[in-house]
Amino acid sequence: MIEEAAKLIAHSRFLIAFTGAGISAESGIPTFRGHGGLWENYRVEEVATPEAFRRNPSLVWDFYKMRIRKMKDAKPNKAHLALAELEKMGILKAVITQNIDDLHRRAGSENVIELHGNIYRVKCTSCDYRENLKESGRLDEFLDEGELPGCPKCGSLLRPDVVWFGEPLPEQALDEAFNLARRADLCLVIGTSAQVFPAAYIPMLVKDEGGRIIEINPDNTGITHLADIILRGKAGEIMDGLLKKIRHEVRR
Ligand code: OAD
Ligand code: ZN
């Protein structure tokens, strides 16, 4: 199976990757669903909807600051690094991710499309103010601040620049992702339960347009039935083995 996958990847014309929380599990970041997942300890309706933020912004900010601290200390794992290398080799054309943890970029991937936002970005609830706390150097100060964060421009409440349930996805990112999916002849689907839409349409679109799917996941998911090759296991371990075989295949 893994040999076949390596061959398909090495000889692909337009490979893309579609990733979810599972690719960051080996970096110590919890997934959402399943055993030990975030949604086991938190209720979506209390921390991840616009209504929740209106009702209790402090609770929502506590949840996101906790997640920022966790993600800040995490490091990219072998799966993130393998995708970055495949891009450098000219094989992988883009990573489309549902993750907000920034680990793809930190691993060195350049063409990264974030469908659900980014944990280090904040935006104003009233005006057009946006800030990347990592780039502005304000992250630590922001995390230590006891009060609710205010907009430097207009004083209104700042919110995380992430997509909550019931909110539309960023239009440009979604358009770009759908276009890439239509062009792709091969898609690596890594660490996602493929249960959240519209993101989960991406591998479906690849398949609709005649492309193939390689799934990397320890469990069955919403797209397993569409997968041409299924590699069962942890993303870091599988991607590491796969990369070695791909390098070999390319050199032949
Ligand atoms: P889920 O938590 O739904 O699914 C995680 C997937 O990762 C599961 O299929 C696991 O089997 C798999 N997994 C666990 N450990 C793994 C490992 N080491 N290697 C590979 N796979 C592993 O996460 P997502 O599919 O990303 O949205 O969830 C999609 C969206 O739902 C998220 O972006 C978030 C969430 O609620 C919003 O917040 C809008
Ligand atoms: Zn403002």
mmCIF file of C-alpha atoms and ligand atoms in Angstrom:
data_model
loop_
_atom_site.group_PDB
_atom_site.id
_atom_site.type_symbol
_atom_site.label_atom_id
_atom_site.label_comp_id
_atom_site.label_asym_id
_atom_site.label_seq_id
_atom_site.Cartn_x
_atom_site.Cartn_y
_atom_site.Cartn_z
ATOM 1 C CA MET A 1 0.000 0.000 0.000
ATOM 2 C CA ILE A 2 2.696 2.467 1.049
ATOM 3 C CA GLU A 3 4.781 1.675 -2.053
ATOM 4 C CA GLU A 4 1.796 2.267 -4.251
ATOM 5 C CA ALA A 5 1.093 5.571 -2.471
ATOM 6 C CA ALA A 6 4.717 6.682 -2.880
ATOM 7 C CA LYS A 7 4.561 5.944 -6.617
ATOM 8 C CA LEU A 8 1.312 7.840 -7.061
ATOM 9 C CA ILE A 9 2.718 10.840 -5.181
ATOM 10 C CA ALA A 10 6.084 10.857 -6.945
ATOM 11 C CA HIS A 11 4.424 10.770 -10.355
ATOM 12 C CA SER A 12 1.488 13.043 -9.596
ATOM 13 C CA ARG A 13 0.820 16.109 -11.713
ATOM 14 C CA PHE A 14 -0.880 18.302 -9.104
ATOM 15 C CA LEU A 15 -0.801 17.003 -5.541
ATOM 16 C CA ILE A 16 -2.573 18.816 -2.713
ATOM 17 C CA ALA A 17 -2.962 17.976 0.977
ATOM 18 C CA PHE A 18 -6.088 18.448 3.062
ATOM 19 C CA THR A 19 -5.379 18.339 6.786
ATOM 20 C CA GLY A 20 -7.215 18.366 10.104
ATOM 21 C CA ALA A 21 -6.523 18.245 13.823
ATOM 22 C CA GLY A 22 -5.077 14.709 13.660
ATOM 23 C CA ILE A 23 -1.939 15.895 11.852
ATOM 24 C CA SER A 24 -1.058 17.941 14.936
ATOM 25 C CA ALA A 25 -1.923 15.229 17.465
ATOM 26 C CA GLU A 26 1.673 14.016 17.621
ATOM 27 C CA SER A 27 2.682 17.613 18.390
ATOM 28 C CA GLY A 28 0.600 17.349 21.553
ATOM 29 C CA ILE A 29 -2.410 19.341 20.370
ATOM 30 C CA PRO A 30 -5.715 17.622 21.159
ATOM 31 C CA THR A 31 -8.183 16.832 18.363
ATOM 32 C CA PHE A 32 -11.875 17.724 18.619
ATOM 33 C CA ARG A 33 -13.817 14.505 18.260
ATOM 34 C CA GLY A 34 -13.261 11.113 19.755
ATOM 35 C CA HIS A 35 -11.536 10.018 22.924
ATOM 36 C CA GLY A 36 -9.638 12.821 24.654
ATOM 37 C CA GLY A 37 -10.948 15.349 22.113
ATOM 38 C CA LEU A 38 -11.711 18.963 23.012
ATOM 39 C CA TRP A 39 -15.439 18.505 22.474
ATOM 40 C CA GLU A 40 -15.437 15.932 25.253
ATOM 41 C CA ASN A 41 -14.558 18.623 27.817
ATOM 42 C CA TYR A 42 -16.086 21.722 26.248
ATOM 43 C CA ARG A 43 -19.442 22.376 24.666
ATOM 44 C CA VAL A 44 -19.341 23.879 21.188
ATOM 45 C CA GLU A 45 -22.361 26.062 22.007
ATOM 46 C CA GLU A 46 -20.506 27.550 24.987
ATOM 47 C CA VAL A 47 -17.123 28.329 23.442
ATOM 48 C CA ALA A 48 -17.219 28.216 19.661
ATOM 49 C CA THR A 49 -20.234 30.109 18.326
ATOM 50 C CA PRO A 50 -20.930 33.844 17.782
ATOM 51 C CA GLU A 51 -23.811 33.562 20.281
ATOM 52 C CA ALA A 52 -21.476 32.158 22.937
ATOM 53 C CA PHE A 53 -19.110 35.085 22.426
ATOM 54 C CA ARG A 54 -21.939 37.616 22.745
ATOM 55 C CA ARG A 55 -23.238 35.883 25.877
ATOM 56 C CA ASN A 56 -19.929 35.320 27.634
ATOM 57 C CA PRO A 57 -16.840 36.741 25.908
ATOM 58 C CA SER A 58 -14.649 36.015 28.950
ATOM 59 C CA LEU A 59 -15.375 32.311 28.834
ATOM 60 C CA VAL A 60 -14.679 32.180 25.108
ATOM 61 C CA TRP A 61 -11.443 34.175 25.464
ATOM 62 C CA ASP A 62 -10.312 31.881 28.310
ATOM 63 C CA PHE A 63 -10.856 28.908 26.009
ATOM 64 C CA TYR A 64 -8.901 30.484 23.140
ATOM 65 C CA LYS A 65 -6.064 31.771 25.339
ATOM 66 C CA MET A 66 -5.708 28.245 26.727
ATOM 67 C CA ARG A 67 -5.475 26.951 23.171
ATOM 68 C CA ILE A 68 -2.986 29.640 22.097
ATOM 69 C CA ARG A 69 -0.696 28.710 25.017
ATOM 70 C CA LYS A 70 -0.837 25.054 24.025
ATOM 71 C CA MET A 71 -0.202 25.719 20.350
ATOM 72 C CA LYS A 72 2.563 28.213 21.046
ATOM 73 C CA ASP A 73 4.572 25.563 22.905
ATOM 74 C CA ALA A 74 3.923 22.847 20.318
ATOM 75 C CA LYS A 75 6.385 22.020 17.557
ATOM 76 C CA PRO A 76 5.725 20.814 14.021
ATOM 77 C CA ASN A 77 6.025 17.021 13.777
ATOM 78 C CA LYS A 78 7.295 14.729 11.038
ATOM 79 C CA ALA A 79 4.040 14.963 9.102
ATOM 80 C CA HIS A 80 4.148 18.776 8.883
ATOM 81 C CA LEU A 81 7.839 18.602 7.975
ATOM 82 C CA ALA A 82 7.275 15.965 5.289
ATOM 83 C CA LEU A 83 4.620 18.136 3.621
ATOM 84 C CA ALA A 84 6.981 21.120 3.660
ATOM 85 C CA GLU A 85 9.663 19.006 2.028
ATOM 86 C CA LEU A 86 7.278 17.677 -0.626
ATOM 87 C CA GLU A 87 6.479 21.278 -1.515
ATOM 88 C CA LYS A 88 10.203 22.096 -1.819
ATOM 89 C CA MET A 89 10.635 19.064 -4.069
ATOM 90 C CA GLY A 90 8.019 20.641 -6.340
ATOM 91 C CA ILE A 91 5.562 17.777 -5.852
ATOM 92 C CA LEU A 92 3.046 19.239 -3.393
ATOM 93 C CA LYS A 93 1.281 22.332 -4.693
ATOM 94 C CA ALA A 94 -0.681 23.434 -1.619
ATOM 95 C CA VAL A 95 -1.772 22.521 1.878
ATOM 96 C CA ILE A 96 -5.411 23.215 2.652
ATOM 97 C CA THR A 97 -5.900 23.028 6.391
ATOM 98 C CA GLN A 98 -8.750 23.223 8.856
ATOM 99 C CA ASN A 99 -6.210 23.783 11.615
ATOM 100 C CA ILE A 100 -5.600 27.151 13.218
ATOM 101 C CA ASP A 101 -2.339 26.164 14.930
ATOM 102 C CA ASP A 102 0.075 27.609 12.334
ATOM 103 C CA LEU A 103 2.217 24.451 12.425
ATOM 104 C CA HIS A 104 2.268 23.982 8.643
ATOM 105 C CA ARG A 105 3.860 27.385 8.178
ATOM 106 C CA ARG A 106 6.208 26.857 11.080
ATOM 107 C CA ALA A 107 7.315 23.614 9.417
ATOM 108 C CA GLY A 108 8.211 25.563 6.275
ATOM 109 C CA SER A 109 5.187 25.083 4.034
ATOM 110 C CA GLU A 110 4.605 28.219 1.979
ATOM 111 C CA ASN A 111 1.376 27.709 0.103
ATOM 112 C CA VAL A 112 -0.964 27.161 3.058
ATOM 113 C CA ILE A 113 -4.671 27.847 2.857
ATOM 114 C CA GLU A 114 -6.320 28.210 6.237
ATOM 115 C CA LEU A 115 -10.028 27.534 6.044
ATOM 116 C CA HIS A 116 -10.826 28.115 9.714
ATOM 117 C CA GLY A 117 -8.547 31.071 10.493
ATOM 118 C CA ASN A 118 -5.430 31.334 12.619
ATOM 119 C CA ILE A 119 -5.079 31.290 16.392
ATOM 120 C CA TYR A 120 -2.533 34.132 16.420
ATOM 121 C CA ARG A 121 -4.820 36.576 14.631
ATOM 122 C CA VAL A 122 -7.432 38.772 16.276
ATOM 123 C CA LYS A 123 -10.019 41.058 14.707
ATOM 124 C CA CYS A 124 -12.305 43.822 15.932
ATOM 125 C CA THR A 125 -15.995 43.094 16.465
ATOM 126 C CA SER A 126 -16.912 46.598 15.154
ATOM 127 C CA CYS A 127 -14.325 48.033 12.778
ATOM 128 C CA ASP A 128 -11.917 46.564 10.199
ATOM 129 C CA TYR A 129 -8.970 46.285 12.627
ATOM 130 C CA ARG A 130 -6.983 43.052 12.365
ATOM 131 C CA GLU A 131 -3.752 42.059 14.014
ATOM 132 C CA ASN A 132 -1.387 39.097 13.931
ATOM 133 C CA LEU A 133 -0.133 38.943 17.515
ATOM 134 C CA LYS A 134 2.950 36.951 16.565
ATOM 135 C CA GLU A 135 3.989 39.479 13.933
ATOM 136 C CA SER A 136 3.231 42.510 16.105
ATOM 137 C CA GLY A 137 5.226 40.985 18.969
ATOM 138 C CA ARG A 138 2.315 41.490 21.379
ATOM 139 C CA LEU A 139 1.485 37.838 21.978
ATOM 140 C CA ASP A 140 2.880 37.412 25.500
ATOM 141 C CA GLU A 141 1.502 40.738 26.680
ATOM 142 C CA PHE A 142 -1.872 39.787 25.183
ATOM 143 C CA LEU A 143 -1.934 36.406 26.932
ATOM 144 C CA ASP A 144 -1.055 37.952 30.300
ATOM 145 C CA GLU A 145 -3.695 40.692 30.054
ATOM 146 C CA GLY A 146 -6.417 39.978 32.611
ATOM 147 C CA GLU A 147 -9.134 42.107 31.028
ATOM 148 C CA LEU A 148 -11.022 41.479 27.819
ATOM 149 C CA PRO A 149 -8.961 42.650 24.823
ATOM 150 C CA GLY A 150 -9.982 45.985 23.283
ATOM 151 C CA CYS A 151 -9.460 47.302 19.758
ATOM 152 C CA PRO A 152 -6.536 49.804 19.559
ATOM 153 C CA LYS A 153 -8.436 51.677 16.837
ATOM 154 C CA CYS A 154 -11.995 51.979 18.180
ATOM 155 C CA GLY A 155 -12.029 50.428 21.662
ATOM 156 C CA SER A 156 -14.573 47.696 20.865
ATOM 157 C CA LEU A 157 -14.055 44.096 21.847
ATOM 158 C CA LEU A 158 -11.485 42.057 19.908
ATOM 159 C CA ARG A 159 -12.265 38.454 18.980
ATOM 160 C CA PRO A 160 -10.178 35.554 17.720
ATOM 161 C CA ASP A 161 -9.909 35.563 13.900
ATOM 162 C CA VAL A 162 -11.146 32.004 13.638
ATOM 163 C CA VAL A 163 -14.293 30.515 12.167
ATOM 164 C CA TRP A 164 -16.976 29.585 14.668
ATOM 165 C CA PHE A 165 -19.853 27.196 14.116
ATOM 166 C CA GLY A 166 -22.599 28.911 12.195
ATOM 167 C CA GLU A 167 -20.186 31.354 10.537
ATOM 168 C CA PRO A 168 -19.188 31.408 6.881
ATOM 169 C CA LEU A 169 -15.623 30.462 5.929
ATOM 170 C CA PRO A 170 -13.307 33.196 4.606
ATOM 171 C CA GLU A 171 -14.464 33.568 1.016
ATOM 172 C CA GLN A 172 -11.087 33.928 -0.657
ATOM 173 C CA ALA A 173 -9.587 30.938 1.146
ATOM 174 C CA LEU A 174 -12.578 28.763 0.286
ATOM 175 C CA ASP A 175 -12.535 29.798 -3.393
ATOM 176 C CA GLU A 176 -8.857 29.102 -3.610
ATOM 177 C CA ALA A 177 -9.274 25.725 -1.916
ATOM 178 C CA PHE A 178 -12.088 24.671 -4.252
ATOM 179 C CA ASN A 179 -10.051 25.737 -7.294
ATOM 180 C CA LEU A 180 -7.054 23.730 -6.107
ATOM 181 C CA ALA A 181 -9.285 20.729 -5.457
ATOM 182 C CA ARG A 182 -10.637 20.897 -9.014
ATOM 183 C CA ARG A 183 -7.120 20.947 -10.449
ATOM 184 C CA ALA A 184 -5.692 18.211 -8.235
ATOM 185 C CA ASP A 185 -5.067 14.744 -9.633
ATOM 186 C CA LEU A 186 -4.154 13.517 -6.155
ATOM 187 C CA CYS A 187 -5.076 14.570 -2.626
ATOM 188 C CA LEU A 188 -3.536 13.474 0.660
ATOM 189 C CA VAL A 189 -6.222 13.596 3.341
ATOM 190 C CA ILE A 190 -4.475 13.592 6.701
ATOM 191 C CA GLY A 191 -5.912 13.581 10.225
ATOM 192 C CA THR A 192 -9.424 14.802 9.621
ATOM 193 C CA SER A 193 -12.719 13.154 10.506
ATOM 194 C CA ALA A 194 -14.132 14.872 7.373
ATOM 195 C CA GLN A 195 -17.356 15.656 9.157
ATOM 196 C CA VAL A 196 -17.362 19.442 9.081
ATOM 197 C CA PHE A 197 -18.623 21.206 5.964
ATOM 198 C CA PRO A 198 -17.927 23.014 3.701
ATOM 199 C CA ALA A 199 -14.280 22.003 4.355
ATOM 200 C CA ALA A 200 -15.062 18.303 3.895
ATOM 201 C CA TYR A 201 -16.242 18.993 0.324
ATOM 202 C CA ILE A 202 -12.608 19.420 -0.700
ATOM 203 C CA PRO A 203 -11.645 15.734 -1.026
ATOM 204 C CA MET A 204 -15.090 15.057 -2.515
ATOM 205 C CA LEU A 205 -14.461 17.663 -5.179
ATOM 206 C CA VAL A 206 -11.075 16.118 -6.017
ATOM 207 C CA LYS A 207 -12.800 12.790 -6.496
ATOM 208 C CA ASP A 208 -15.658 14.295 -8.541
ATOM 209 C CA GLU A 209 -13.145 15.770 -10.955
ATOM 210 C CA GLY A 210 -11.407 12.446 -11.464
ATOM 211 C CA GLY A 211 -8.594 12.844 -8.940
ATOM 212 C CA ARG A 212 -7.509 10.246 -6.427
ATOM 213 C CA ILE A 213 -7.426 10.233 -2.654
ATOM 214 C CA ILE A 214 -4.879 8.821 -0.230
ATOM 215 C CA GLU A 215 -6.152 8.832 3.342
ATOM 216 C CA ILE A 216 -3.801 8.825 6.328
ATOM 217 C CA ASN A 217 -5.634 8.282 9.598
ATOM 218 C CA PRO A 218 -5.728 5.658 12.369
ATOM 219 C CA ASP A 219 -9.529 5.448 12.009
ATOM 220 C CA ASN A 220 -12.358 5.454 9.513
ATOM 221 C CA THR A 221 -13.652 8.880 8.507
ATOM 222 C CA GLY A 222 -16.356 10.514 6.428
ATOM 223 C CA ILE A 223 -14.274 10.112 3.282
ATOM 224 C CA THR A 224 -12.787 6.653 3.813
ATOM 225 C CA HIS A 225 -15.334 5.231 1.367
ATOM 226 C CA LEU A 226 -13.916 7.515 -1.343
ATOM 227 C CA ALA A 227 -10.258 6.810 -0.675
ATOM 228 C CA ASP A 228 -8.196 4.984 -3.318
ATOM 229 C CA ILE A 229 -5.467 4.152 -0.836
ATOM 230 C CA ILE A 230 -5.928 4.003 2.926
ATOM 231 C CA LEU A 231 -2.849 4.185 5.144
ATOM 232 C CA ARG A 232 -3.883 3.369 8.696
ATOM 233 C CA GLY A 233 -1.724 4.906 11.410
ATOM 234 C CA LYS A 234 -0.357 8.098 12.867
ATOM 235 C CA ALA A 235 0.374 10.949 10.486
ATOM 236 C CA GLY A 236 3.971 11.523 11.632
ATOM 237 C CA GLU A 237 4.985 7.899 11.366
ATOM 238 C CA ILE A 238 3.259 7.267 8.057
ATOM 239 C CA MET A 239 4.409 10.480 6.399
ATOM 240 C CA ASP A 240 7.985 9.859 7.467
ATOM 241 C CA GLY A 241 7.990 6.397 5.910
ATOM 242 C CA LEU A 242 6.200 7.671 2.847
ATOM 243 C CA LEU A 243 8.664 10.520 2.311
ATOM 244 C CA LYS A 244 11.612 8.112 2.315
ATOM 245 C CA LYS A 245 9.938 5.992 -0.339
ATOM 246 C CA ILE A 246 9.015 9.048 -2.397
ATOM 247 C CA ARG A 247 12.628 10.295 -2.378
ATOM 248 C CA HIS A 248 13.696 6.875 -3.602
ATOM 249 C CA GLU A 249 11.009 6.845 -6.275
ATOM 250 C CA VAL A 250 11.985 10.312 -7.540
ATOM 251 C CA ARG A 251 15.655 9.326 -7.803
ATOM 252 C CA ARG A 252 14.866 6.286 -9.959
HETATM 253 P P1 OAD B 1 -11.538 15.889 14.389
HETATM 254 O O1 OAD B 1 -11.213 15.950 15.844
HETATM 255 O O2 OAD B 1 -12.952 15.844 13.992
HETATM 256 O O3 OAD B 1 -10.834 14.620 13.751
HETATM 257 C C1 OAD B 1 -9.498 14.317 14.021
HETATM 258 C C2 OAD B 1 -9.088 13.153 13.147
HETATM 259 O O4 OAD B 1 -7.714 12.897 13.369
HETATM 260 C C3 OAD B 1 -9.825 11.832 13.461
HETATM 261 O O5 OAD B 1 -10.258 11.256 12.240
HETATM 262 C C4 OAD B 1 -8.758 10.971 14.125
HETATM 263 O O6 OAD B 1 -8.921 9.590 13.829
HETATM 264 C C5 OAD B 1 -7.503 11.506 13.480
HETATM 265 N N1 OAD B 1 -6.253 11.328 14.243
HETATM 266 C C6 OAD B 1 -6.052 11.267 15.575
HETATM 267 N N2 OAD B 1 -4.748 11.128 15.850
HETATM 268 C C7 OAD B 1 -4.093 11.104 14.666
HETATM 269 C C8 OAD B 1 -2.715 10.988 14.284
HETATM 270 N N3 OAD B 1 -1.732 10.880 15.167
HETATM 271 N N4 OAD B 1 -2.443 11.005 12.959
HETATM 272 C C9 OAD B 1 -3.417 11.113 12.034
HETATM 273 N N5 OAD B 1 -4.708 11.233 12.345
HETATM 274 C C10 OAD B 1 -5.048 11.224 13.635
HETATM 275 O O7 OAD B 1 -10.748 17.109 13.718
HETATM 276 P P2 OAD B 1 -11.031 17.832 12.311
HETATM 277 O O8 OAD B 1 -11.438 16.851 11.283
HETATM 278 O O9 OAD B 1 -9.858 18.685 12.033
HETATM 279 O O10 OAD B 1 -13.689 23.451 13.340
HETATM 280 O O11 OAD B 1 -12.255 18.731 12.692
HETATM 281 C C11 OAD B 1 -12.772 19.614 11.746
HETATM 282 C C12 OAD B 1 -13.250 20.869 12.390
HETATM 283 O O12 OAD B 1 -14.130 20.586 13.482
HETATM 284 C C13 OAD B 1 -12.160 21.700 13.062
HETATM 285 O O13 OAD B 1 -11.463 22.514 12.154
HETATM 286 C C14 OAD B 1 -12.909 22.500 14.055
HETATM 287 C C15 OAD B 1 -13.713 21.374 14.619
HETATM 288 O O14 OAD B 1 -14.801 21.666 15.389
HETATM 289 C C16 OAD B 1 -14.009 24.647 13.866
HETATM 290 O O15 OAD B 1 -13.663 24.970 14.990
HETATM 291 C C17 OAD B 1 -14.791 25.518 12.949
HETATM 292 ZN ZN ZN B 2 -12.175 48.416 16.210
#
